[in-house]
Amino acid sequence: MDGWQRRTVQYVAGLAGLMLAFAVAYDAGMRYVEGDPNPFLRSMRFVVETFTTTGYGSEAPWETDAMRLFVMIMDLTGVVVIFLALPVLIVPLFEDAISTTVPTSVDDDCEDHVVVCTLTPRGETLIDELDSWGVDHVVVEPDRERAVDRYEDGYRVIHADPQSVDGLRAANVARARAVVADASDQANTSTVLTAKEIDDDVRVVSVVEEPHRATYHELAGADAVLSPRAVLGESLAAKVTTGVTTETGEDVDVGEDVDLAELLVHRGSELAGQTLAESDVGDEPGVNVVGAWVRGEFRSPPDPDTELTGGTVLLVAGREDRLERLRELTLSDVRSVRRGETVVVGHGEVGETVAARLDDADLPYTVLDLTDEPGVDVVGDATEPAAQREAGVPEAQTVVLAIPDDADAEFATLVARDLNPDVEVVARAEATENVRKMYRAGADYVLSLATVSGRMLASTILEGEEVVSPDTQVEIVRTSAGALAGQTLGDADVRARTGCTVIAVERDGAVLTDVGPDLRVRPDDELVVAGTDADVNRFTATFS
C-alpha cells in the first residue's frame, strides 16, 4: 500500500467515525434537548447533509440555543473536514494522474546490460562512457522523485529498491553484464549481497567512500571495489612530480617502440604562450599530438592555433626518447634547475595520497589543513590569506588544492593567485560542472572527482578499453589497413575526416613511429589508431 492509498484509508475511516459520533450526539440532542426524538437513520441523514453541504430540509429550525450551537459546530467541522480532503487526497490523486510514469522493471529480453544502482555524478560519467561504447544500461532508483527527474532527463531508469531482491530482479540482474553499487558504503554492501543472492556469478563493482571499509565490500562479495579519491590524489600528484622528475607522466604502452603519454605544460616553460603550430611539437620526428586538454576541455585533434598556456596537457605518442625531449620543453627554467616546494591544501584521503607521492619522489612540501593531526604542518583556513602565507604559498612553485568543498577551493584559488601570481595551482573539483569556475578563478589544472570515478568504473566494467586518462576516454585500437591500403595518410586526410590520429604502423614485424602524411599504407599493414570513442567509430565506418 503506497502513501496515497494509506492516507485515503485513514481519511475515510476517520470521516466515518466522525460522522457516526455526530449522528449519535445529534440524535441525543433531538431526544433530550429538543424533546423531538428521531429515528437514528434520520439523524445520520442529517449529518450527511451537513457534511456534504446539501441542506437540511425538514430538520430546521431548532427550538433551543443548545441545538443551534451544536449544529453550527457541526457545520464548521464538516467544512474543515471536506476541505482537508483537497490537499490530502484530491490534489495528490490529480498530480499522480498527470505526472510522469516511471517504469518499475525492464523488459524480459533485456540482457548484457549494466545495472547502475542509484545515479550519482560519477554514474553520469559512467553512462556517457557506456553510451559511447554502445553498452545498454539501466538505473535503479529507489526514490520516486529522483527516478522521475532522471527519467525526464532521458535516462533509462526504473523505480525500484536496489537493496531488495524484487528490485534487482526487476532490473533483470541475472542476465546483466555487471552491477554497479554507487550509493553510501552501507547501502552498497547491501546491494552487493542482494545481487549475489540472485546470481552468484554476476559481476558486481562497488564504490567505497572510506578506503578502510573496502574489506567489508569484498566480504559481501564485490568483485571489484573502487576508491576514487585515492586515484584522484595520484592524478593530481602526477601533475607535480612529472614536472621535476625524469618520468613522462601517465603513459600507455602501445607497442615495443611507442608510448602514449600526458605532458603538462608548466608556466614559464618554452612552450607556454605559443600556439601548437608555433611550437613545432607536431613536427618533431616520431611524435604525434593525439589531443590536448585546454582548461578542462579535451580537443582531439587539437587545432594548430590552440594556445599552449600553463596547465595545458598534451596527449602525445612517440618513442620514449623523443617524448623525454619534448617533456623538457614543457618545464619552466626554474623547475629544471631546482625542485621548489609544494603546498598541499587539505589532508583528507586525496591530500594524504598527494603527500605520499611527493614523499616517494623526495620532493619537499607543506601541508595546510583545518585540523591539527599527524602530517599537518600548518593549521588554518585555506580561504584566509594569513593561513596561506604561513604555509609558504607566496614562495611556493605549486599549490595542490585537495579541498572537498568546491566553493572553498575556488576561493582558495583566488587567494593563492593573489599571493603568488606565478604559482601553479593544481586543484580537485567535487562536481564536474564546477571545473570551469575553478579555471576561471585561476587554477592551472583541475580534475573532477566525478569524472575520475566514472572513468574508473568504465575501465573496470568494459573489457578491452585502454584508459589513457581519467579526464576523458581516448581509445587505442589496432586495425587492418582496409580502405587505406595504397593511399598516403595525407591523401586519405584521416584526421580531418575522422578526428583520429594514426600513431604507429606495424609492418613486417617492425613498428614504424614516424607516420607522417607521406607514409603510404600497404595492404598488410596494421595501424595503431588513437582518438575518442566517437572518432574511432567514425574511422572504422570510413576505412574498414
Coordinates of C-alpha atoms in Angstrom, one line a residue:
M1 CA 0.0 0.0 0.0
D2 CA 1.6 3.3 -1.1
G3 CA 1.4 6.6 0.7
W4 CA -1.7 7.9 -1.1
Q5 CA -3.7 4.7 -0.5
R6 CA -2.7 4.7 3.2
R7 CA -3.8 8.4 3.5
T8 CA -7.1 7.6 1.8
V9 CA -8.0 4.7 4.1
Q10 CA -7.1 6.7 7.1
Y11 CA -9.2 9.7 5.9
V12 CA -12.2 7.6 5.1
A13 CA -12.1 5.7 8.4
G14 CA -11.7 9.0 10.3
L15 CA -14.6 10.7 8.4
A16 CA -16.9 7.7 9.0
G17 CA -16.1 7.7 12.7
L18 CA -16.6 11.5 13.0
M19 CA -20.0 11.4 11.2
L20 CA -21.1 8.5 13.4
A21 CA -20.2 10.4 16.5
F22 CA -22.1 13.5 15.3
A23 CA -25.1 11.3 14.4
V24 CA -25.2 9.9 17.9
A25 CA -24.8 13.3 19.5
Y26 CA -27.5 14.8 17.3
D27 CA -29.9 12.0 18.0
A28 CA -29.4 12.5 21.7
G29 CA -29.8 16.3 21.4
M30 CA -33.1 15.9 19.5
R31 CA -34.4 13.4 22.0
Y32 CA -33.4 15.1 25.3
V33 CA -32.8 18.8 24.4
E34 CA -35.4 19.4 21.7
G35 CA -37.9 16.8 23.0
D36 CA -38.4 15.6 19.4
P37 CA -36.9 12.1 19.2
N38 CA -35.9 11.0 15.7
P39 CA -35.2 7.6 14.2
F40 CA -31.4 7.2 14.2
L41 CA -31.2 6.8 10.5
R42 CA -32.8 10.3 10.2
S43 CA -30.1 11.7 12.5
M44 CA -27.5 10.1 10.3
R45 CA -29.1 11.5 7.2
F46 CA -28.9 15.0 8.7
V47 CA -25.1 14.6 9.4
V48 CA -24.5 13.5 5.8
E49 CA -26.5 16.5 4.5
T50 CA -24.5 18.8 6.8
F51 CA -21.0 17.4 5.8
T52 CA -21.9 17.4 2.1
T53 CA -23.5 20.9 2.3
T54 CA -26.6 19.7 0.6
G55 CA -29.0 21.4 3.1
Y56 CA -31.2 20.4 6.0
G57 CA -34.8 20.3 4.6
S58 CA -37.3 19.4 7.3
E59 CA -34.7 19.4 10.1
A60 CA -34.7 23.2 10.5
P61 CA -35.4 25.2 12.6
W62 CA -34.5 24.1 16.1
E63 CA -36.2 25.3 19.2
T64 CA -33.2 25.5 21.6
D65 CA -30.0 27.5 21.6
A66 CA -28.0 24.4 22.6
M67 CA -29.1 22.6 19.4
R68 CA -28.5 25.6 17.3
L69 CA -24.9 25.9 18.7
F70 CA -24.4 22.2 18.2
V71 CA -25.4 22.5 14.5
M72 CA -23.1 25.4 14.0
I73 CA -20.2 23.4 15.4
M74 CA -21.1 20.5 13.1
D75 CA -21.3 22.9 10.1
L76 CA -17.8 24.2 10.7
T77 CA -16.4 20.8 11.3
G78 CA -17.9 19.4 8.1
V79 CA -16.5 22.2 6.0
V80 CA -13.0 21.8 7.6
V81 CA -13.0 18.0 7.1
I82 CA -14.2 18.3 3.5
F83 CA -11.5 20.9 2.6
L84 CA -8.8 18.8 4.2
A85 CA -9.6 16.2 1.6
L86 CA -8.4 18.5 -1.1
P87 CA -4.7 18.7 -0.3
V88 CA -4.6 15.2 1.4
L89 CA -6.4 13.2 -1.3
I90 CA -7.7 15.0 -4.3
V91 CA -4.6 17.0 -5.2
P92 CA -2.2 14.1 -4.9
L93 CA -4.6 12.0 -6.9
F94 CA -4.7 14.7 -9.6
E95 CA -0.9 15.0 -9.5
D96 CA -0.5 11.3 -9.9
A97 CA -2.8 11.3 -12.9
I98 CA -0.8 13.9 -14.8
S99 CA 2.7 13.1 -13.5
T100 CA 5.3 11.1 -15.4
T101 CA 5.0 7.3 -15.0
V102 CA 8.4 5.8 -14.4
P103 CA 8.8 2.1 -15.3
T104 CA 9.2 -0.4 -12.4
S105 CA 11.0 -3.1 -14.4
V106 CA 12.9 -3.7 -17.6
D107 CA 11.8 -5.9 -20.5
D108 CA 12.3 -9.6 -20.0
D109 CA 14.6 -9.7 -23.1
C110 CA 17.0 -7.1 -21.6
E111 CA 20.4 -8.7 -21.3
D112 CA 24.2 -7.9 -21.2
H113 CA 23.4 -4.6 -19.7
V114 CA 24.9 -2.7 -16.8
V115 CA 22.7 -2.1 -13.8
V116 CA 23.6 1.2 -12.0
C117 CA 22.2 1.3 -8.5
T118 CA 21.3 4.9 -7.9
L119 CA 22.7 7.6 -10.2
T120 CA 25.4 10.0 -8.9
P121 CA 27.6 12.5 -10.8
R122 CA 30.2 9.7 -11.3
G123 CA 27.4 7.5 -12.6
E124 CA 26.5 10.1 -15.2
T125 CA 30.1 9.9 -16.5
L126 CA 29.9 6.1 -16.5
I127 CA 26.7 6.2 -18.5
D128 CA 28.3 8.6 -21.0
E129 CA 31.1 6.0 -21.4
L130 CA 28.6 3.1 -21.8
D131 CA 26.7 5.1 -24.4
S132 CA 29.9 5.7 -26.4
W133 CA 30.6 2.0 -26.4
G134 CA 27.1 1.0 -27.2
V135 CA 26.5 -0.8 -23.9
D136 CA 23.0 -0.9 -22.6
H137 CA 22.3 0.2 -19.1
V138 CA 19.5 0.8 -16.6
V139 CA 19.5 2.9 -13.5
V140 CA 17.7 1.5 -10.4
E141 CA 16.5 4.5 -8.3
P142 CA 14.6 3.9 -5.0
D143 CA 13.5 7.5 -4.6
R144 CA 10.4 8.2 -6.7
E145 CA 11.1 11.9 -7.2
R146 CA 14.7 11.3 -8.2
A147 CA 13.5 8.5 -10.5
V148 CA 11.1 10.8 -12.2
D149 CA 13.8 13.5 -12.6
R150 CA 16.2 11.0 -14.1
Y151 CA 13.5 9.6 -16.4
E152 CA 12.6 13.1 -17.6
D153 CA 16.3 13.8 -18.2
G154 CA 16.3 11.0 -20.7
Y155 CA 18.0 8.2 -18.6
R156 CA 16.8 4.7 -18.8
V157 CA 15.6 4.3 -15.2
I158 CA 13.3 2.1 -13.2
H159 CA 11.8 2.9 -9.8
A160 CA 12.8 0.1 -7.6
D161 CA 14.8 -0.7 -4.4
P162 CA 18.3 -2.0 -5.3
Q163 CA 18.7 -3.4 -1.8
S164 CA 15.7 -5.8 -2.3
V165 CA 15.6 -9.0 -4.3
D166 CA 12.5 -7.9 -6.1
G167 CA 14.1 -4.5 -7.0
L168 CA 17.2 -6.1 -8.6
R169 CA 15.1 -8.8 -10.3
A170 CA 13.1 -6.1 -11.9
A171 CA 16.3 -4.9 -13.4
N172 CA 17.0 -8.4 -14.8
V173 CA 20.3 -8.7 -12.8
A174 CA 20.6 -12.4 -13.6
R175 CA 21.2 -11.5 -17.3
A176 CA 23.3 -8.3 -16.7
R177 CA 26.9 -7.8 -17.7
A178 CA 27.6 -6.0 -14.4
V179 CA 26.1 -4.3 -11.4
V180 CA 27.4 -1.0 -10.0
A181 CA 26.7 -0.2 -6.4
D182 CA 27.1 3.5 -6.1
A183 CA 25.4 4.9 -3.0
S184 CA 26.6 5.0 0.6
D185 CA 29.1 2.4 1.9
Q186 CA 26.4 0.6 3.9
A187 CA 23.8 0.7 1.1
N188 CA 26.4 -0.6 -1.4
T189 CA 27.2 -3.7 0.7
S190 CA 23.5 -4.4 1.0
T191 CA 23.2 -4.1 -2.8
V192 CA 26.2 -6.4 -3.3
L193 CA 24.7 -9.0 -1.0
T194 CA 21.4 -8.8 -2.8
A195 CA 22.9 -9.1 -6.3
K196 CA 24.9 -12.2 -5.3
E197 CA 21.8 -13.7 -3.7
I198 CA 20.1 -13.5 -7.1
D199 CA 23.1 -14.7 -9.2
D200 CA 26.4 -15.5 -7.6
D201 CA 28.1 -15.2 -11.0
V202 CA 27.1 -11.7 -11.8
R203 CA 29.9 -9.2 -11.7
V204 CA 29.4 -6.5 -9.0
V205 CA 31.5 -3.4 -8.8
S206 CA 31.2 -1.4 -5.6
V207 CA 32.3 2.2 -4.9
V208 CA 33.7 2.9 -1.4
E209 CA 33.9 6.3 0.1
E210 CA 36.1 5.3 3.1
P211 CA 39.0 3.1 2.0
H212 CA 39.2 1.2 5.3
R213 CA 35.8 -0.2 4.5
A214 CA 36.8 -1.9 1.3
T215 CA 37.3 -5.2 3.1
Y216 CA 33.7 -5.3 4.0
H217 CA 32.6 -4.8 0.4
E218 CA 34.9 -7.6 -0.6
L219 CA 33.5 -9.9 2.2
A220 CA 30.0 -9.0 0.9
G221 CA 31.0 -10.5 -2.5
A222 CA 32.0 -7.5 -4.6
D223 CA 34.2 -8.5 -7.5
A224 CA 35.9 -5.1 -7.6
V225 CA 36.0 -2.3 -5.0
L226 CA 37.0 1.2 -6.2
S227 CA 38.2 4.1 -4.1
P228 CA 38.1 7.1 -6.4
R229 CA 39.7 9.6 -4.1
A230 CA 43.0 7.8 -3.9
V231 CA 43.2 7.7 -7.7
L232 CA 42.3 11.4 -7.8
G233 CA 45.2 12.1 -5.4
E234 CA 47.5 10.0 -7.6
S235 CA 46.5 12.0 -10.7
L236 CA 47.0 15.4 -9.0
A237 CA 50.3 14.4 -7.6
A238 CA 51.5 13.2 -11.1
K239 CA 51.0 16.7 -12.4
V240 CA 53.5 17.9 -9.8
T241 CA 56.1 15.1 -9.8
T242 CA 56.4 14.8 -13.6
G243 CA 57.5 18.4 -13.7
V244 CA 60.7 17.7 -11.7
T245 CA 61.5 14.1 -12.4
T246 CA 62.5 12.1 -15.5
E247 CA 59.2 10.4 -15.9
T248 CA 57.0 11.4 -18.8
G249 CA 53.7 11.2 -16.9
E250 CA 50.8 8.8 -17.2
D251 CA 51.6 6.6 -20.2
V252 CA 50.1 3.6 -22.0
D253 CA 52.3 1.0 -23.7
V254 CA 51.1 0.9 -27.4
G255 CA 54.0 -1.1 -28.7
E256 CA 57.6 -2.0 -28.1
D257 CA 58.8 1.3 -29.5
V258 CA 55.7 3.5 -28.9
D259 CA 54.4 5.2 -25.8
L260 CA 51.4 7.4 -25.3
A261 CA 51.9 10.0 -22.5
E262 CA 50.4 13.1 -20.9
L263 CA 52.7 16.1 -20.7
L264 CA 51.7 19.1 -18.6
V265 CA 52.8 22.5 -20.0
H266 CA 54.2 24.5 -17.0
R267 CA 54.1 28.2 -16.5
G268 CA 57.3 29.8 -17.7
S269 CA 58.2 26.8 -20.0
E270 CA 59.5 27.2 -23.5
L271 CA 56.1 26.1 -24.9
A272 CA 53.9 28.3 -22.7
G273 CA 52.3 31.2 -24.7
Q274 CA 52.9 29.6 -28.1
T275 CA 50.3 28.1 -30.4
L276 CA 50.6 24.4 -31.2
A277 CA 51.7 25.4 -34.7
E278 CA 54.4 27.8 -33.5
S279 CA 55.8 25.3 -31.0
D280 CA 56.6 22.8 -33.8
V281 CA 55.7 20.0 -31.4
G282 CA 53.8 18.2 -34.1
D283 CA 56.8 18.5 -36.4
E284 CA 59.0 16.6 -34.1
P285 CA 60.0 13.4 -35.9
G286 CA 58.3 10.3 -34.5
V287 CA 56.0 12.3 -32.3
N288 CA 52.2 12.7 -32.8
V289 CA 50.0 15.0 -30.8
V290 CA 46.8 13.0 -30.3
G291 CA 44.9 15.6 -28.3
A292 CA 45.1 18.3 -25.7
W293 CA 43.2 19.2 -22.5
V294 CA 42.8 23.0 -22.6
R295 CA 41.2 24.5 -19.4
G296 CA 39.4 21.2 -18.9
E297 CA 38.2 20.8 -22.5
F298 CA 39.5 17.9 -24.4
R299 CA 40.4 18.6 -28.1
S300 CA 41.2 15.7 -30.5
P301 CA 42.9 16.5 -32.7
P302 CA 43.8 19.9 -31.4
D303 CA 43.6 22.9 -33.7
P304 CA 47.1 24.2 -34.8
D305 CA 46.0 27.6 -33.4
T306 CA 45.5 26.2 -29.9
E307 CA 47.5 28.3 -27.4
L308 CA 49.6 26.2 -25.0
T309 CA 49.0 28.0 -21.7
G310 CA 50.2 26.9 -18.3
G311 CA 48.1 23.9 -17.4
T312 CA 47.6 22.7 -20.9
V313 CA 48.0 18.9 -21.0
L314 CA 49.3 17.4 -24.3
L315 CA 48.5 13.8 -25.1
V316 CA 51.4 12.7 -27.3
A317 CA 52.5 9.4 -28.9
G318 CA 56.1 8.5 -29.9
R319 CA 59.3 6.8 -28.9
E320 CA 60.3 7.2 -25.2
D321 CA 63.5 9.2 -26.1
R322 CA 61.5 11.6 -28.3
L323 CA 58.9 12.1 -25.6
E324 CA 61.6 12.8 -23.0
R325 CA 63.0 15.6 -25.1
L326 CA 59.5 17.0 -25.6
R327 CA 58.9 16.8 -21.8
E328 CA 61.9 19.1 -21.2
L329 CA 60.3 21.7 -23.4
T330 CA 57.2 21.7 -21.1
L331 CA 59.2 22.5 -18.0
S332 CA 59.9 26.0 -16.8
D333 CA 63.6 27.1 -16.4
V334 CA 63.1 27.3 -12.6
R335 CA 61.8 23.8 -12.4
S336 CA 64.6 22.4 -14.5
V337 CA 67.3 23.8 -12.1
R338 CA 65.7 23.3 -8.7
R339 CA 62.9 21.5 -7.0
G340 CA 60.7 24.1 -5.4
E341 CA 58.3 23.5 -2.5
T342 CA 54.7 22.4 -3.0
V343 CA 51.9 23.4 -0.6
V344 CA 49.2 20.7 -0.2
V345 CA 46.0 22.2 1.0
G346 CA 43.7 19.6 2.6
H347 CA 44.7 16.4 4.4
G348 CA 41.8 14.1 3.6
E349 CA 42.3 11.0 1.5
V350 CA 43.1 13.0 -1.6
G351 CA 45.6 15.2 0.2
E352 CA 47.3 12.3 2.0
T353 CA 47.7 10.5 -1.3
V354 CA 49.3 13.6 -2.9
A355 CA 51.7 13.9 0.1
A356 CA 52.6 10.2 -0.1
R357 CA 53.5 10.5 -3.7
L358 CA 55.6 13.7 -3.1
D359 CA 57.4 11.7 -0.4
D360 CA 58.1 8.9 -2.9
A361 CA 59.5 11.5 -5.3
D362 CA 61.6 13.0 -2.5
L363 CA 60.0 16.4 -3.1
P364 CA 59.6 19.0 -0.2
Y365 CA 56.1 20.1 0.7
T366 CA 54.0 21.7 3.3
V367 CA 50.5 20.5 4.3
L368 CA 47.8 23.1 5.3
D369 CA 44.6 21.8 6.9
L370 CA 41.9 23.0 9.3
T371 CA 42.6 20.1 11.7
D372 CA 45.7 19.6 13.8
E373 CA 46.6 16.0 13.1
P374 CA 49.7 14.0 12.2
G375 CA 51.0 15.0 8.8
V376 CA 49.7 18.6 9.0
D377 CA 52.3 21.3 9.1
V378 CA 50.2 24.4 9.3
V379 CA 46.7 24.6 10.9
G380 CA 44.4 27.2 9.3
D381 CA 41.7 28.0 6.9
A382 CA 42.9 28.0 3.3
T383 CA 40.5 30.7 2.4
E384 CA 42.3 33.1 4.7
P385 CA 45.4 34.8 3.3
A386 CA 47.2 34.6 6.6
A387 CA 47.0 30.8 6.6
Q388 CA 48.3 30.5 3.1
R389 CA 51.2 32.9 3.9
E390 CA 52.1 30.8 6.9
A391 CA 52.1 27.7 4.7
G392 CA 54.5 29.4 2.3
V393 CA 52.3 30.0 -0.7
P394 CA 54.0 33.3 -1.7
E395 CA 57.3 31.4 -2.2
A396 CA 55.9 28.1 -3.5
Q397 CA 56.0 26.8 -7.0
T398 CA 52.9 24.7 -6.8
V399 CA 49.8 24.6 -4.7
V400 CA 47.7 21.5 -4.7
L401 CA 44.1 22.2 -3.6
A402 CA 42.7 18.9 -2.2
I403 CA 39.7 20.5 -0.6
P404 CA 36.4 18.6 -0.8
D405 CA 34.2 21.8 -0.9
D406 CA 34.3 23.4 -4.4
A407 CA 33.3 26.8 -3.2
D408 CA 36.2 26.9 -0.7
A409 CA 38.5 25.6 -3.3
E410 CA 37.5 28.3 -5.7
F411 CA 38.1 31.0 -3.0
A412 CA 41.4 29.4 -2.0
T413 CA 42.5 29.6 -5.7
L414 CA 41.8 33.3 -5.8
V415 CA 43.7 33.8 -2.6
A416 CA 46.7 31.8 -3.8
R417 CA 46.7 33.6 -7.2
D418 CA 46.7 37.0 -5.4
L419 CA 49.6 36.0 -3.1
N420 CA 51.7 34.5 -5.8
P421 CA 50.7 35.3 -9.4
D422 CA 53.3 32.8 -10.8
V423 CA 52.4 29.8 -8.6
E424 CA 50.9 26.8 -10.4
V425 CA 47.6 25.8 -8.9
V426 CA 46.5 22.1 -9.3
A427 CA 43.1 21.6 -7.9
R428 CA 40.4 18.9 -7.4
A429 CA 36.7 19.6 -8.0
E430 CA 33.9 17.6 -6.5
A431 CA 31.4 18.3 -9.3
T432 CA 32.2 18.3 -13.0
E433 CA 30.2 21.4 -13.5
N434 CA 32.5 23.4 -11.2
V435 CA 35.6 22.7 -13.2
R436 CA 35.2 25.7 -15.5
K437 CA 34.7 28.0 -12.5
M438 CA 37.9 26.7 -11.0
Y439 CA 39.8 27.6 -14.1
R440 CA 38.2 31.0 -14.2
A441 CA 39.3 31.5 -10.6
G442 CA 42.9 31.0 -11.7
A443 CA 43.7 27.3 -11.5
D444 CA 46.1 25.8 -14.0
Y445 CA 44.9 22.2 -13.8
V446 CA 41.6 20.9 -12.4
L447 CA 40.5 17.3 -12.1
S448 CA 36.9 16.4 -11.2
L449 CA 36.3 13.6 -8.7
A450 CA 33.1 12.7 -10.5
T451 CA 34.9 12.3 -13.8
V452 CA 37.7 10.2 -12.3
S453 CA 35.2 8.0 -10.6
G454 CA 33.1 7.5 -13.7
R455 CA 36.2 6.7 -15.8
M456 CA 37.4 4.2 -13.2
L457 CA 34.0 2.4 -13.3
A458 CA 34.0 2.4 -17.1
S459 CA 37.5 0.9 -17.3
T460 CA 36.6 -1.7 -14.7
I461 CA 33.4 -2.8 -16.4
L462 CA 34.4 -2.5 -20.1
E463 CA 36.9 -5.2 -21.0
G464 CA 39.4 -4.2 -23.6
E465 CA 39.4 -0.5 -23.0
E466 CA 42.8 1.1 -22.6
V467 CA 42.4 4.1 -20.3
V468 CA 44.8 6.9 -21.1
S469 CA 43.5 9.5 -18.7
P470 CA 40.7 9.8 -16.2
D471 CA 39.6 13.0 -17.8
T472 CA 38.0 11.6 -20.9
Q473 CA 38.1 8.5 -23.0
V474 CA 40.8 8.1 -25.5
E475 CA 40.6 4.7 -27.2
I476 CA 43.5 2.9 -28.8
V477 CA 42.8 0.3 -31.4
R478 CA 44.7 -1.9 -33.8
T479 CA 43.1 -2.3 -37.2
S480 CA 43.9 -3.6 -40.6
A481 CA 44.7 -1.2 -43.5
G482 CA 41.3 -1.7 -45.1
A483 CA 40.3 1.1 -47.5
L484 CA 43.5 3.0 -46.6
A485 CA 45.7 0.5 -48.5
G486 CA 47.5 2.2 -51.3
Q487 CA 46.9 5.7 -50.0
T488 CA 49.1 8.0 -48.1
L489 CA 47.8 9.3 -44.8
G490 CA 47.8 12.8 -46.2
D491 CA 45.8 11.9 -49.3
A492 CA 43.3 10.0 -47.1
D493 CA 43.0 13.0 -44.9
V494 CA 42.5 10.7 -41.9
R495 CA 42.5 13.4 -39.2
A496 CA 40.1 15.8 -40.9
R497 CA 37.7 13.1 -41.9
T498 CA 37.6 11.1 -38.7
G499 CA 39.4 13.1 -35.9
C500 CA 41.7 10.1 -35.3
T501 CA 45.5 10.0 -35.3
V502 CA 47.5 7.1 -36.7
I503 CA 50.3 6.9 -34.1
A504 CA 52.1 3.9 -35.4
V505 CA 52.1 1.3 -38.2
E506 CA 53.1 -2.3 -37.7
R507 CA 54.8 -3.6 -40.9
D508 CA 56.7 -6.8 -41.4
G509 CA 57.2 -7.3 -37.7
A510 CA 58.5 -3.8 -37.1
V511 CA 56.8 -0.8 -35.6
L512 CA 57.0 2.5 -37.6
T513 CA 56.6 5.5 -35.4
D514 CA 57.4 8.2 -37.9
V515 CA 54.0 8.2 -39.5
G516 CA 53.7 11.5 -41.3
P517 CA 51.3 12.4 -44.1
D518 CA 53.6 10.9 -46.8
L519 CA 53.5 7.4 -45.4
R520 CA 51.8 5.1 -47.8
V521 CA 49.7 2.4 -46.3
R522 CA 50.3 -1.2 -47.5
P523 CA 47.6 -3.9 -47.6
D524 CA 49.3 -6.0 -45.0
D525 CA 49.9 -3.1 -42.6
E526 CA 48.3 -2.9 -39.2
L527 CA 47.5 0.5 -37.9
V528 CA 47.6 1.8 -34.3
V529 CA 44.9 4.4 -34.1
A530 CA 44.1 6.8 -31.2
G531 CA 41.1 9.0 -30.7
T532 CA 37.9 9.5 -28.8
D533 CA 35.2 6.7 -29.0
A534 CA 33.2 8.7 -31.5
D535 CA 36.3 9.4 -33.6
V536 CA 37.3 5.7 -33.6
N537 CA 33.8 4.7 -34.6
R538 CA 34.0 7.2 -37.4
F539 CA 37.4 5.8 -38.5
T540 CA 36.0 2.3 -38.6
A541 CA 33.0 3.2 -40.6
T542 CA 35.1 5.2 -43.1
F543 CA 38.0 2.9 -43.7
S544 CA 37.0 -0.6 -42.7

